[in-house]
Amino acid sequence: MTRHPVRPSSARRFLTGFLTGLALVLVGSACVSTNTYPIDFFSEMHYQKSFRDQEPPRLDVPAGVVPISGGEPYYTMEEARNLRNPLANDPQAVALGKQLYELNCVTCHGQQGNGKGPVAVYWNIVQGAVPPTNLKDPRVVARTDGELYWILTHGYSSPEHQVKYPHDLTNMPAYGKLLTPEERWALVSYMRELQKQQ
């Protein structure tokens, strides 16, 4: 029986090649990896910007900050009283205001602005509820354009309503987040036109 010895040179070459390849793979994966795992096959999912459980996305914006790309300053009712309507006497603004009024306001204030819209009937059913305002009421007519703009922006609750229902914030909803400033000024312009009609 003759035994053929394994050549040490071929086994050594195989082992050297295997170890060299393994070393290259490890070094290559260490260069590619950016964090936890030595080899990342789907790194785009692992390193995405996300938030862990119960971690807030970011800090709240400080109160009163106006973004440099736009935004709207906050006015109190007293400060808004002296604001002038930039769209006063503009027929296009009145036409836009009419469209917006028909979409947002007719249901409560009515087509004529008298506070008798289709939904106003339901305020009579609820005991003590404050019905929609008649926009032709002398108290509303006496308000400045800036006050009407402020009410459209922030909503409003009459002092009588606040005394009777202190937990209600308003009986006129705020449209500040629904309509742009230009649209709210256009509504004010249209309300002034409605008030001229008998």
Short mmCIF file of C-alpha atoms in Angstrom, two decimals:
data_model
loop_
_atom_site.label_atom_id
_atom_site.label_comp_id
_atom_site.label_asym_id
_atom_site.label_seq_id
_atom_site.Cartn_x
_atom_site.Cartn_y
_atom_site.Cartn_z
CA MET A 1 0.00 0.00 0.00
CA THR A 2 1.44 3.13 -1.13
CA ARG A 3 0.42 6.28 0.45
CA HIS A 4 0.46 9.46 -1.55
CA PRO A 5 1.33 12.31 0.73
CA VAL A 6 -0.67 15.53 0.41
CA ARG A 7 1.47 18.21 -0.95
CA PRO A 8 2.02 20.83 1.66
CA SER A 9 2.25 23.57 -0.95
CA SER A 10 -1.35 23.11 -2.30
CA ALA A 11 -2.92 22.97 1.19
CA ARG A 12 -0.91 25.97 2.21
CA ARG A 13 -2.00 27.89 -0.91
CA PHE A 14 -5.66 27.05 -0.27
CA LEU A 15 -5.47 28.13 3.36
CA THR A 16 -3.57 31.30 2.51
CA GLY A 17 -6.08 32.21 -0.22
CA PHE A 18 -9.03 31.52 2.06
CA LEU A 19 -7.60 33.62 4.90
CA THR A 20 -6.65 36.43 2.54
CA GLY A 21 -10.16 36.49 1.06
CA LEU A 22 -11.72 36.48 4.50
CA ALA A 23 -9.45 39.32 5.59
CA LEU A 24 -10.41 41.36 2.51
CA VAL A 25 -14.12 40.79 3.15
CA LEU A 26 -13.78 41.88 6.78
CA VAL A 27 -11.67 44.94 5.93
CA GLY A 28 -14.03 45.88 3.10
CA SER A 29 -17.12 45.54 5.26
CA ALA A 30 -15.51 47.58 8.02
CA CYS A 31 -14.95 50.42 5.53
CA VAL A 32 -18.53 50.29 4.26
CA SER A 33 -20.21 50.03 7.65
CA THR A 34 -20.96 53.30 9.39
CA ASN A 35 -22.24 52.15 12.72
CA THR A 36 -23.48 49.04 14.47
CA TYR A 37 -23.19 46.07 12.17
CA PRO A 38 -20.00 44.89 10.43
CA ILE A 39 -21.88 44.23 7.17
CA ASP A 40 -24.89 46.33 6.14
CA PHE A 41 -27.01 44.88 3.41
CA PHE A 42 -29.89 47.38 3.79
CA SER A 43 -28.23 50.40 5.32
CA GLU A 44 -30.81 52.88 3.96
CA MET A 45 -33.45 51.50 6.37
CA HIS A 46 -31.10 51.13 9.33
CA TYR A 47 -29.74 54.69 9.29
CA GLN A 48 -32.88 56.62 8.38
CA LYS A 49 -33.86 59.59 10.52
CA SER A 50 -36.58 58.26 12.77
CA PHE A 51 -37.65 58.61 16.36
CA ARG A 52 -37.70 55.94 19.00
CA ASP A 53 -40.72 55.08 21.17
CA GLN A 54 -41.95 58.00 23.26
CA GLU A 55 -39.35 60.31 21.79
CA PRO A 56 -40.68 63.67 20.56
CA PRO A 57 -39.82 64.66 17.00
CA ARG A 58 -38.48 68.08 18.01
CA LEU A 59 -38.85 70.84 20.52
CA ASP A 60 -41.91 73.07 20.27
CA VAL A 61 -41.51 76.38 18.50
CA PRO A 62 -41.31 79.24 21.00
CA ALA A 63 -44.46 81.34 21.30
CA GLY A 64 -44.61 84.48 19.17
CA VAL A 65 -42.01 83.39 16.62
CA VAL A 66 -42.72 84.33 13.01
CA PRO A 67 -40.98 82.17 10.38
CA ILE A 68 -38.71 84.01 7.96
CA SER A 69 -40.46 82.37 5.01
CA GLY A 70 -43.77 83.99 5.91
CA GLY A 71 -46.21 83.71 8.71
CA GLU A 72 -48.51 86.06 10.43
CA PRO A 73 -47.89 88.18 13.51
CA TYR A 74 -50.17 87.69 16.49
CA TYR A 75 -52.42 90.60 17.41
CA THR A 76 -54.67 91.07 20.39
CA MET A 77 -58.17 92.38 19.72
CA GLU A 78 -57.05 95.84 20.84
CA GLU A 79 -54.04 95.81 18.52
CA ALA A 80 -56.12 94.52 15.61
CA ARG A 81 -58.67 97.31 16.07
CA ASN A 82 -56.41 99.75 14.18
CA LEU A 83 -55.51 97.41 11.30
CA ARG A 84 -56.61 98.63 7.90
CA ASN A 85 -58.07 96.32 5.29
CA PRO A 86 -55.49 96.14 2.46
CA LEU A 87 -58.23 94.90 0.11
CA ALA A 88 -60.80 97.63 0.87
CA ASN A 89 -62.65 98.92 -2.22
CA ASP A 90 -61.26 96.10 -4.38
CA PRO A 91 -64.03 94.50 -6.50
CA GLN A 92 -62.01 91.31 -7.00
CA ALA A 93 -61.60 90.94 -3.25
CA VAL A 94 -65.36 91.35 -2.80
CA ALA A 95 -65.98 88.64 -5.43
CA LEU A 96 -63.51 86.30 -3.68
CA GLY A 97 -65.10 87.16 -0.33
CA LYS A 98 -68.53 86.27 -1.69
CA GLN A 99 -67.29 82.83 -2.82
CA LEU A 100 -65.66 82.22 0.56
CA TYR A 101 -68.76 83.43 2.41
CA GLU A 102 -70.96 81.02 0.46
CA LEU A 103 -68.59 78.13 1.25
CA ASN A 104 -67.89 78.85 4.91
CA CYS A 105 -70.43 81.26 6.39
CA VAL A 106 -73.87 80.85 4.76
CA THR A 107 -74.75 77.74 6.79
CA CYS A 108 -74.79 79.77 10.01
CA HIS A 109 -75.11 83.45 9.07
CA GLY A 110 -77.47 82.98 6.12
CA GLN A 111 -77.38 84.23 2.54
CA GLN A 112 -78.30 87.78 3.61
CA GLY A 113 -75.99 87.79 6.66
CA ASN A 114 -78.95 87.99 9.06
CA GLY A 115 -77.90 85.00 11.19
CA LYS A 116 -80.68 82.77 9.85
CA GLY A 117 -78.77 80.16 7.90
CA PRO A 118 -79.97 76.56 7.53
CA VAL A 119 -78.03 75.38 10.60
CA ALA A 120 -79.21 78.27 12.80
CA VAL A 121 -82.45 76.38 13.51
CA TYR A 122 -80.52 73.88 15.61
CA TRP A 123 -79.32 76.60 17.98
CA ASN A 124 -82.96 77.19 18.95
CA ILE A 125 -83.29 73.52 19.93
CA VAL A 126 -80.32 73.56 22.32
CA GLN A 127 -81.34 75.37 25.49
CA GLY A 128 -79.25 78.47 26.15
CA ALA A 129 -77.24 78.20 22.94
CA VAL A 130 -76.17 81.47 21.34
CA PRO A 131 -77.47 81.73 17.75
CA PRO A 132 -75.26 82.94 14.90
CA THR A 133 -74.73 86.68 14.78
CA ASN A 134 -76.68 88.94 12.49
CA LEU A 135 -73.88 90.61 10.53
CA LYS A 136 -76.12 93.64 9.97
CA ASP A 137 -76.57 94.22 13.68
CA PRO A 138 -75.41 97.78 14.58
CA ARG A 139 -72.86 96.34 17.05
CA VAL A 140 -71.24 94.32 14.25
CA VAL A 141 -71.42 97.21 11.77
CA ALA A 142 -69.70 99.45 14.34
CA ARG A 143 -66.69 97.12 14.57
CA THR A 144 -63.58 98.11 12.64
CA ASP A 145 -62.28 96.02 9.76
CA GLY A 146 -59.37 94.97 11.96
CA GLU A 147 -61.73 93.67 14.66
CA LEU A 148 -63.72 91.67 12.12
CA TYR A 149 -60.46 90.27 10.75
CA TRP A 150 -59.38 89.32 14.28
CA ILE A 151 -62.71 87.58 14.94
CA LEU A 152 -62.41 85.62 11.68
CA THR A 153 -58.87 84.63 12.63
CA HIS A 154 -59.35 83.69 16.29
CA GLY A 155 -63.08 83.11 16.67
CA TYR A 156 -65.26 84.99 19.09
CA SER A 157 -67.56 84.55 22.02
CA SER A 158 -69.68 87.42 23.30
CA PRO A 159 -69.18 88.50 26.92
CA GLU A 160 -72.72 87.29 27.72
CA HIS A 161 -71.87 83.87 26.30
CA GLN A 162 -68.61 83.74 28.26
CA VAL A 163 -70.43 84.48 31.53
CA LYS A 164 -73.14 81.92 30.86
CA TYR A 165 -70.82 79.23 29.46
CA PRO A 166 -67.33 79.84 30.90
CA HIS A 167 -65.97 76.51 29.60
CA ASP A 168 -66.86 77.24 25.97
CA LEU A 169 -64.02 78.92 24.11
CA THR A 170 -66.15 80.45 21.39
CA ASN A 171 -69.41 80.22 19.54
CA MET A 172 -67.82 81.65 16.37
CA PRO A 173 -65.10 79.24 15.19
CA ALA A 174 -61.61 80.42 14.28
CA TYR A 175 -60.72 80.42 10.59
CA GLY A 176 -57.07 81.40 11.04
CA LYS A 177 -55.78 77.96 10.05
CA LEU A 178 -58.34 77.41 7.30
CA LEU A 179 -58.11 80.66 5.35
CA THR A 180 -55.12 82.75 4.33
CA PRO A 181 -54.85 86.35 5.56
CA GLU A 182 -55.85 87.60 2.10
CA GLU A 183 -58.95 85.39 2.12
CA ARG A 184 -59.95 86.67 5.57
CA TRP A 185 -59.54 90.28 4.44
CA ALA A 186 -61.63 89.46 1.35
CA LEU A 187 -64.35 88.11 3.66
CA VAL A 188 -64.27 91.35 5.63
CA SER A 189 -64.69 93.29 2.36
CA TYR A 190 -67.69 91.16 1.40
CA MET A 191 -69.23 91.50 4.87
CA ARG A 192 -69.09 95.27 4.45
CA GLU A 193 -70.95 94.91 1.15
CA LEU A 194 -73.57 92.72 2.83
CA GLN A 195 -74.04 95.30 5.56
CA LYS A 196 -74.87 97.95 2.96
CA GLN A 197 -77.74 95.83 1.61
CA GLN A 198 -81.14 96.13 3.33
#
